[in-house]
Each structure stands twice: as C-alpha cells, then as structure tokens.
Amino acid sequence: MKDDKLGQPSRQSITSNLWKKIWGIKAPQATKSFLWRAASESLATNLNLHKRKVVESPLCPICSMHPESVAHALWTCSVAQDVWSMGSRRMQKLCMQDGSFKEIFMPVLIQLYPLELIEIAVTAKAVWHRRNSWLFEHDFHPAIQVSKQVLAELNSIGTWLENSEKRIKVQVPHITQWSAPPPEFFKANWDADR
C-alpha cells in the first residue's frame, strides 16, 4: 500500500509549475501547444531526428555549426538571435544560457510579465516557422520580416484578448437583489411553467 504521506520530488512540482505557466499564457492554443512541444523537446530538430536515425547529420541546417537541439533552433543559433534581438528590450536582455529549452525557458517564465510571455511564445513559434520555411521551401525570411510578423500576430492577439474580455463581460448575467416593495404595494412570485 502506498503511503500518501511521502513527499514528492521537487523536480516534479517545478515541471508541473512550468506546464501550468505555459498553458496559462494568454495566447492562442496552437502557440501554447508549440511551447509545450518545445519544452518537451519533441520538435523535429535535426538532433532529435538524428537520434531516431531519420537524418544523417545532427547539425543545424541553417548555421551548420552546432547540433540542432530545440534550444539551438529556437534560442542560441545566431540566426535565431537575429530575430530575438528585434524584440522588446527585456527580451533582448535575457541571458543566453546552455541547456535544454525547458532549462532556458523556466527562468524566463518567472522573470517576465504576462504580455512579455506572449511575445516570447509568438517569437519562438515565428523562429521555428522561419527555420521550416528555409528547410522545406528554400525561402529564408529576413529577421526584420519575421519581427514584423511577430508584431502583427501580437496585435492580432491583443484584439483577440480585448474581444474575449468583452464577450466575457457581456456573458456575465446581471445579479438582481430582492428589495422590499413600497409600503402600499405587494410583490407576488409565481412559476410561469406550471
């Protein structure tokens, strides 16, 4: 019989908090799913495909200098850094550390404000789409173009958030309180369905 009084390892709670933070970002579901896949190291990078013997080389298809891990593809590759350098000042000042994307991303989730987290999520996804556009369509978008796409999507998300907040406000029913009638009046309640 399992003893319920035994503690859980702290790593599990840290990871659980990471998933909660990712799923709590106010961004479209596809963007949150992408972040979850990135933090789970389940993107189809050359390193992951090489481990499964799908591709011959684990090197980054863009810079050809380092193995293409998720962290490299989305964060540390010089080509990815070109896009990140065009983001907000706080994003530009984030430290570039080695490790998995999850290890890089966890401190970022703690340091940044909710709107900045949306920017991080949208930018990471845009960097990945830029990489895939180069790899599969041989079309390499300049960093300024990717940055403009990120800004357009952030504006779209801002509009989406405003509209969803309005819908939520509209959907909240007005709560009425009972008040006594004036002294010369009577109130009668009845069920009209019966």
PDB file of C-alpha atoms in Angstrom:
ATOM      1  CA  MET A   1       0.000   0.000   0.000  1.00  0.00           C
ATOM      2  CA  LYS A   2       1.317   3.403  -0.982  1.00  0.00           C
ATOM      3  CA  ASP A   3       1.987   5.845   1.828  1.00  0.00           C
ATOM      4  CA  ASP A   4       0.287   9.127   0.911  1.00  0.00           C
ATOM      5  CA  LYS A   5       2.364  10.984   3.485  1.00  0.00           C
ATOM      6  CA  LEU A   6       5.559  10.593   1.469  1.00  0.00           C
ATOM      7  CA  GLY A   7       6.651  13.770  -0.277  1.00  0.00           C
ATOM      8  CA  GLN A   8       7.007  14.193  -3.998  1.00  0.00           C
ATOM      9  CA  PRO A   9      10.307  15.109  -5.590  1.00  0.00           C
ATOM     10  CA  SER A  10      10.713  18.860  -6.070  1.00  0.00           C
ATOM     11  CA  ARG A  11      11.577  18.418  -9.762  1.00  0.00           C
ATOM     12  CA  GLN A  12       8.056  17.176 -10.396  1.00  0.00           C
ATOM     13  CA  SER A  13       6.496  20.274  -8.843  1.00  0.00           C
ATOM     14  CA  ILE A  14       8.866  22.546 -10.779  1.00  0.00           C
ATOM     15  CA  THR A  15       7.928  20.823 -14.020  1.00  0.00           C
ATOM     16  CA  SER A  16       4.257  20.929 -13.072  1.00  0.00           C
ATOM     17  CA  ASN A  17       4.551  24.683 -12.479  1.00  0.00           C
ATOM     18  CA  LEU A  18       6.216  25.066 -15.878  1.00  0.00           C
ATOM     19  CA  TRP A  19       3.332  23.331 -17.634  1.00  0.00           C
ATOM     20  CA  LYS A  20       0.794  25.430 -15.696  1.00  0.00           C
ATOM     21  CA  LYS A  21       2.626  28.620 -16.670  1.00  0.00           C
ATOM     22  CA  ILE A  22       2.784  27.596 -20.350  1.00  0.00           C
ATOM     23  CA  TRP A  23      -0.897  26.666 -20.511  1.00  0.00           C
ATOM     24  CA  GLY A  24      -1.751  29.862 -18.607  1.00  0.00           C
ATOM     25  CA  ILE A  25      -0.204  32.177 -21.206  1.00  0.00           C
ATOM     26  CA  LYS A  26      -2.970  34.202 -22.847  1.00  0.00           C
ATOM     27  CA  ALA A  27      -2.125  33.170 -26.383  1.00  0.00           C
ATOM     28  CA  PRO A  28      -3.868  31.008 -28.965  1.00  0.00           C
ATOM     29  CA  GLN A  29      -3.950  27.301 -28.216  1.00  0.00           C
ATOM     30  CA  ALA A  30      -1.645  26.495 -31.149  1.00  0.00           C
ATOM     31  CA  THR A  31       1.037  28.802 -29.727  1.00  0.00           C
ATOM     32  CA  LYS A  32       0.795  27.231 -26.264  1.00  0.00           C
ATOM     33  CA  SER A  33       0.910  23.747 -27.810  1.00  0.00           C
ATOM     34  CA  PHE A  34       4.040  24.735 -29.707  1.00  0.00           C
ATOM     35  CA  LEU A  35       5.704  25.941 -26.484  1.00  0.00           C
ATOM     36  CA  TRP A  36       4.729  22.761 -24.705  1.00  0.00           C
ATOM     37  CA  ARG A  37       6.257  20.681 -27.529  1.00  0.00           C
ATOM     38  CA  ALA A  38       9.423  22.798 -27.418  1.00  0.00           C
ATOM     39  CA  ALA A  39       9.756  22.448 -23.637  1.00  0.00           C
ATOM     40  CA  SER A  40       9.134  18.697 -24.001  1.00  0.00           C
ATOM     41  CA  GLU A  41      11.997  18.504 -26.536  1.00  0.00           C
ATOM     42  CA  SER A  42       9.596  16.978 -29.057  1.00  0.00           C
ATOM     43  CA  LEU A  43      10.146  19.281 -32.048  1.00  0.00           C
ATOM     44  CA  ALA A  44      11.561  17.643 -35.163  1.00  0.00           C
ATOM     45  CA  THR A  45      15.031  19.154 -34.895  1.00  0.00           C
ATOM     46  CA  ASN A  46      17.971  17.544 -36.675  1.00  0.00           C
ATOM     47  CA  LEU A  47      19.342  16.338 -33.333  1.00  0.00           C
ATOM     48  CA  ASN A  48      16.078  14.582 -32.454  1.00  0.00           C
ATOM     49  CA  LEU A  49      15.739  13.161 -35.969  1.00  0.00           C
ATOM     50  CA  HIS A  50      19.385  12.012 -35.919  1.00  0.00           C
ATOM     51  CA  LYS A  51      18.786  10.131 -32.660  1.00  0.00           C
ATOM     52  CA  ARG A  52      15.952   8.280 -34.422  1.00  0.00           C
ATOM     53  CA  LYS A  53      18.150   7.669 -37.486  1.00  0.00           C
ATOM     54  CA  VAL A  54      15.910   9.745 -39.772  1.00  0.00           C
ATOM     55  CA  VAL A  55      18.653  12.180 -40.863  1.00  0.00           C
ATOM     56  CA  GLU A  56      22.377  11.648 -41.192  1.00  0.00           C
ATOM     57  CA  SER A  57      23.627  14.797 -39.526  1.00  0.00           C
ATOM     58  CA  PRO A  58      22.507  16.367 -36.252  1.00  0.00           C
ATOM     59  CA  LEU A  59      23.904  19.770 -37.304  1.00  0.00           C
ATOM     60  CA  CYS A  60      21.731  22.839 -37.642  1.00  0.00           C
ATOM     61  CA  PRO A  61      20.523  23.127 -41.254  1.00  0.00           C
ATOM     62  CA  ILE A  62      20.967  26.904 -41.148  1.00  0.00           C
ATOM     63  CA  CYS A  63      24.293  27.604 -39.419  1.00  0.00           C
ATOM     64  CA  SER A  64      25.829  24.104 -39.845  1.00  0.00           C
ATOM     65  CA  MET A  65      27.994  24.750 -36.787  1.00  0.00           C
ATOM     66  CA  HIS A  66      26.210  23.138 -33.840  1.00  0.00           C
ATOM     67  CA  PRO A  67      23.874  20.195 -33.272  1.00  0.00           C
ATOM     68  CA  GLU A  68      20.326  21.414 -33.769  1.00  0.00           C
ATOM     69  CA  SER A  69      18.669  20.893 -30.420  1.00  0.00           C
ATOM     70  CA  VAL A  70      15.388  22.659 -29.652  1.00  0.00           C
ATOM     71  CA  ALA A  71      17.301  25.258 -27.630  1.00  0.00           C
ATOM     72  CA  HIS A  72      19.685  25.860 -30.518  1.00  0.00           C
ATOM     73  CA  ALA A  73      16.948  26.116 -33.150  1.00  0.00           C
ATOM     74  CA  LEU A  74      14.767  28.489 -31.112  1.00  0.00           C
ATOM     75  CA  TRP A  75      17.251  30.389 -28.978  1.00  0.00           C
ATOM     76  CA  THR A  76      21.032  30.105 -29.320  1.00  0.00           C
ATOM     77  CA  CYS A  77      21.564  29.838 -33.082  1.00  0.00           C
ATOM     78  CA  SER A  78      22.942  33.141 -34.385  1.00  0.00           C
ATOM     79  CA  VAL A  79      20.137  33.219 -36.956  1.00  0.00           C
ATOM     80  CA  ALA A  80      17.521  32.856 -34.208  1.00  0.00           C
ATOM     81  CA  GLN A  81      19.294  35.550 -32.188  1.00  0.00           C
ATOM     82  CA  ASP A  82      18.862  37.961 -35.120  1.00  0.00           C
ATOM     83  CA  VAL A  83      15.098  37.715 -34.584  1.00  0.00           C
ATOM     84  CA  TRP A  84      15.253  37.839 -30.771  1.00  0.00           C
ATOM     85  CA  SER A  85      17.416  40.985 -30.944  1.00  0.00           C
ATOM     86  CA  MET A  86      14.488  42.830 -32.547  1.00  0.00           C
ATOM     87  CA  GLY A  87      12.117  42.100 -29.672  1.00  0.00           C
ATOM     88  CA  SER A  88      11.374  44.211 -26.621  1.00  0.00           C
ATOM     89  CA  ARG A  89      14.290  45.444 -24.514  1.00  0.00           C
ATOM     90  CA  ARG A  90      13.607  42.994 -21.687  1.00  0.00           C
ATOM     91  CA  MET A  91      13.688  40.129 -24.158  1.00  0.00           C
ATOM     92  CA  GLN A  92      16.986  41.363 -25.536  1.00  0.00           C
ATOM     93  CA  LYS A  93      18.470  41.347 -22.028  1.00  0.00           C
ATOM     94  CA  LEU A  94      17.590  37.742 -21.224  1.00  0.00           C
ATOM     95  CA  CYS A  95      20.670  35.679 -20.506  1.00  0.00           C
ATOM     96  CA  MET A  96      21.723  33.149 -23.082  1.00  0.00           C
ATOM     97  CA  GLN A  97      22.482  30.004 -21.179  1.00  0.00           C
ATOM     98  CA  ASP A  98      23.189  26.492 -22.321  1.00  0.00           C
ATOM     99  CA  GLY A  99      20.873  23.611 -21.656  1.00  0.00           C
ATOM    100  CA  SER A 100      17.564  22.316 -22.868  1.00  0.00           C
ATOM    101  CA  PHE A 101      14.858  24.703 -23.996  1.00  0.00           C
ATOM    102  CA  LYS A 102      12.988  23.877 -20.804  1.00  0.00           C
ATOM    103  CA  GLU A 103      16.005  24.872 -18.673  1.00  0.00           C
ATOM    104  CA  ILE A 104      16.350  28.123 -20.600  1.00  0.00           C
ATOM    105  CA  PHE A 105      12.638  28.851 -20.606  1.00  0.00           C
ATOM    106  CA  MET A 106      11.833  28.228 -16.901  1.00  0.00           C
ATOM    107  CA  PRO A 107      13.629  31.332 -15.545  1.00  0.00           C
ATOM    108  CA  VAL A 108      12.095  33.390 -18.366  1.00  0.00           C
ATOM    109  CA  LEU A 109       8.597  32.416 -17.234  1.00  0.00           C
ATOM    110  CA  ILE A 110       9.384  33.755 -13.765  1.00  0.00           C
ATOM    111  CA  GLN A 111      11.108  36.979 -14.875  1.00  0.00           C
ATOM    112  CA  LEU A 112       8.668  38.303 -17.468  1.00  0.00           C
ATOM    113  CA  TYR A 113       5.215  39.864 -17.351  1.00  0.00           C
ATOM    114  CA  PRO A 114       2.220  38.127 -18.999  1.00  0.00           C
ATOM    115  CA  LEU A 115       2.342  40.275 -22.151  1.00  0.00           C
ATOM    116  CA  GLU A 116       6.073  39.618 -22.484  1.00  0.00           C
ATOM    117  CA  LEU A 117       5.415  35.881 -22.196  1.00  0.00           C
ATOM    118  CA  ILE A 118       3.016  36.161 -25.122  1.00  0.00           C
ATOM    119  CA  GLU A 119       5.775  37.907 -27.071  1.00  0.00           C
ATOM    120  CA  ILE A 120       8.244  35.125 -26.192  1.00  0.00           C
ATOM    121  CA  ALA A 121       5.764  32.440 -27.280  1.00  0.00           C
ATOM    122  CA  VAL A 122       4.904  34.136 -30.574  1.00  0.00           C
ATOM    123  CA  THR A 123       8.558  34.889 -31.343  1.00  0.00           C
ATOM    124  CA  ALA A 124       9.685  31.309 -30.637  1.00  0.00           C
ATOM    125  CA  LYS A 125       6.989  29.996 -32.941  1.00  0.00           C
ATOM    126  CA  ALA A 126       7.960  32.520 -35.637  1.00  0.00           C
ATOM    127  CA  VAL A 127      11.629  31.474 -35.375  1.00  0.00           C
ATOM    128  CA  TRP A 128      10.560  27.848 -35.840  1.00  0.00           C
ATOM    129  CA  HIS A 129       8.404  28.724 -38.870  1.00  0.00           C
ATOM    130  CA  ARG A 130      11.310  30.685 -40.357  1.00  0.00           C
ATOM    131  CA  ARG A 131      13.540  27.641 -39.952  1.00  0.00           C
ATOM    132  CA  ASN A 132      10.955  25.370 -41.567  1.00  0.00           C
ATOM    133  CA  SER A 133      10.373  27.811 -44.418  1.00  0.00           C
ATOM    134  CA  TRP A 134      14.097  27.699 -45.158  1.00  0.00           C
ATOM    135  CA  LEU A 135      14.339  23.936 -44.790  1.00  0.00           C
ATOM    136  CA  PHE A 136      11.278  22.908 -46.815  1.00  0.00           C
ATOM    137  CA  GLU A 137      10.617  25.818 -49.170  1.00  0.00           C
ATOM    138  CA  HIS A 138      14.165  27.231 -49.550  1.00  0.00           C
ATOM    139  CA  ASP A 139      12.750  30.625 -48.610  1.00  0.00           C
ATOM    140  CA  PHE A 140      14.733  32.424 -45.921  1.00  0.00           C
ATOM    141  CA  HIS A 141      12.882  35.389 -44.435  1.00  0.00           C
ATOM    142  CA  PRO A 142      14.992  38.309 -43.177  1.00  0.00           C
ATOM    143  CA  ALA A 143      14.876  38.910 -39.424  1.00  0.00           C
ATOM    144  CA  ILE A 144      13.059  42.229 -39.911  1.00  0.00           C
ATOM    145  CA  GLN A 145      10.269  40.452 -41.814  1.00  0.00           C
ATOM    146  CA  VAL A 146       9.904  37.854 -39.053  1.00  0.00           C
ATOM    147  CA  SER A 147       9.857  40.654 -36.482  1.00  0.00           C
ATOM    148  CA  LYS A 148       7.051  42.394 -38.402  1.00  0.00           C
ATOM    149  CA  GLN A 149       5.104  39.094 -38.497  1.00  0.00           C
ATOM    150  CA  VAL A 150       5.543  38.776 -34.721  1.00  0.00           C
ATOM    151  CA  LEU A 151       4.243  42.327 -34.195  1.00  0.00           C
ATOM    152  CA  ALA A 152       1.255  41.658 -36.469  1.00  0.00           C
ATOM    153  CA  GLU A 153       0.412  38.483 -34.563  1.00  0.00           C
ATOM    154  CA  LEU A 154       0.811  40.254 -31.214  1.00  0.00           C
ATOM    155  CA  ASN A 155      -1.604  42.956 -32.403  1.00  0.00           C
ATOM    156  CA  SER A 156      -3.998  40.241 -33.534  1.00  0.00           C
ATOM    157  CA  ILE A 157      -3.731  38.503 -30.159  1.00  0.00           C
ATOM    158  CA  GLY A 158      -4.299  41.853 -28.414  1.00  0.00           C
ATOM    159  CA  THR A 159      -7.503  42.319 -30.385  1.00  0.00           C
ATOM    160  CA  TRP A 160      -8.491  38.724 -29.653  1.00  0.00           C
ATOM    161  CA  LEU A 161      -7.884  39.272 -25.926  1.00  0.00           C
ATOM    162  CA  GLU A 162      -9.896  42.510 -25.923  1.00  0.00           C
ATOM    163  CA  ASN A 163     -12.782  40.816 -27.736  1.00  0.00           C
ATOM    164  CA  SER A 164     -12.724  37.784 -25.447  1.00  0.00           C
ATOM    165  CA  GLU A 165     -12.767  40.059 -22.386  1.00  0.00           C
ATOM    166  CA  LYS A 166     -15.746  41.914 -23.871  1.00  0.00           C
ATOM    167  CA  ARG A 167     -17.515  38.615 -24.561  1.00  0.00           C
ATOM    168  CA  ILE A 168     -16.857  37.519 -21.002  1.00  0.00           C
ATOM    169  CA  LYS A 169     -18.243  40.799 -19.680  1.00  0.00           C
ATOM    170  CA  VAL A 170     -21.326  40.501 -21.870  1.00  0.00           C
ATOM    171  CA  GLN A 171     -21.928  36.904 -20.818  1.00  0.00           C
ATOM    172  CA  VAL A 172     -21.867  37.673 -17.089  1.00  0.00           C
ATOM    173  CA  PRO A 173     -25.506  37.781 -16.011  1.00  0.00           C
ATOM    174  CA  HIS A 174     -26.744  40.732 -14.043  1.00  0.00           C
ATOM    175  CA  ILE A 175     -27.377  39.616 -10.483  1.00  0.00           C
ATOM    176  CA  THR A 176     -30.541  41.116  -9.081  1.00  0.00           C
ATOM    177  CA  GLN A 177     -31.174  41.577  -5.424  1.00  0.00           C
ATOM    178  CA  TRP A 178     -34.520  41.376  -3.773  1.00  0.00           C
ATOM    179  CA  SER A 179     -35.844  44.658  -2.497  1.00  0.00           C
ATOM    180  CA  ALA A 180     -38.930  45.251  -0.449  1.00  0.00           C
ATOM    181  CA  PRO A 181     -41.868  46.860  -2.265  1.00  0.00           C
ATOM    182  CA  PRO A 182     -43.077  50.319  -1.222  1.00  0.00           C
ATOM    183  CA  PRO A 183     -45.478  50.228   1.739  1.00  0.00           C
ATOM    184  CA  GLU A 184     -48.681  50.279  -0.341  1.00  0.00           C
ATOM    185  CA  PHE A 185     -47.656  47.526  -2.825  1.00  0.00           C
ATOM    186  CA  PHE A 186     -47.407  43.753  -2.724  1.00  0.00           C
ATOM    187  CA  LYS A 187     -44.993  41.504  -4.653  1.00  0.00           C
ATOM    188  CA  ALA A 188     -46.192  38.190  -5.943  1.00  0.00           C
ATOM    189  CA  ASN A 189     -43.895  35.465  -7.314  1.00  0.00           C
ATOM    190  CA  TRP A 190     -45.145  32.557  -9.400  1.00  0.00           C
ATOM    191  CA  ASP A 191     -43.677  29.893 -11.620  1.00  0.00           C
ATOM    192  CA  ALA A 192     -44.922  30.502 -15.165  1.00  0.00           C
ATOM    193  CA  ASP A 193     -44.116  26.933 -16.293  1.00  0.00           C
ATOM    194  CA  ARG A 194     -46.758  25.355 -14.136  1.00  0.00           C
TER     195      ARG A 194
END
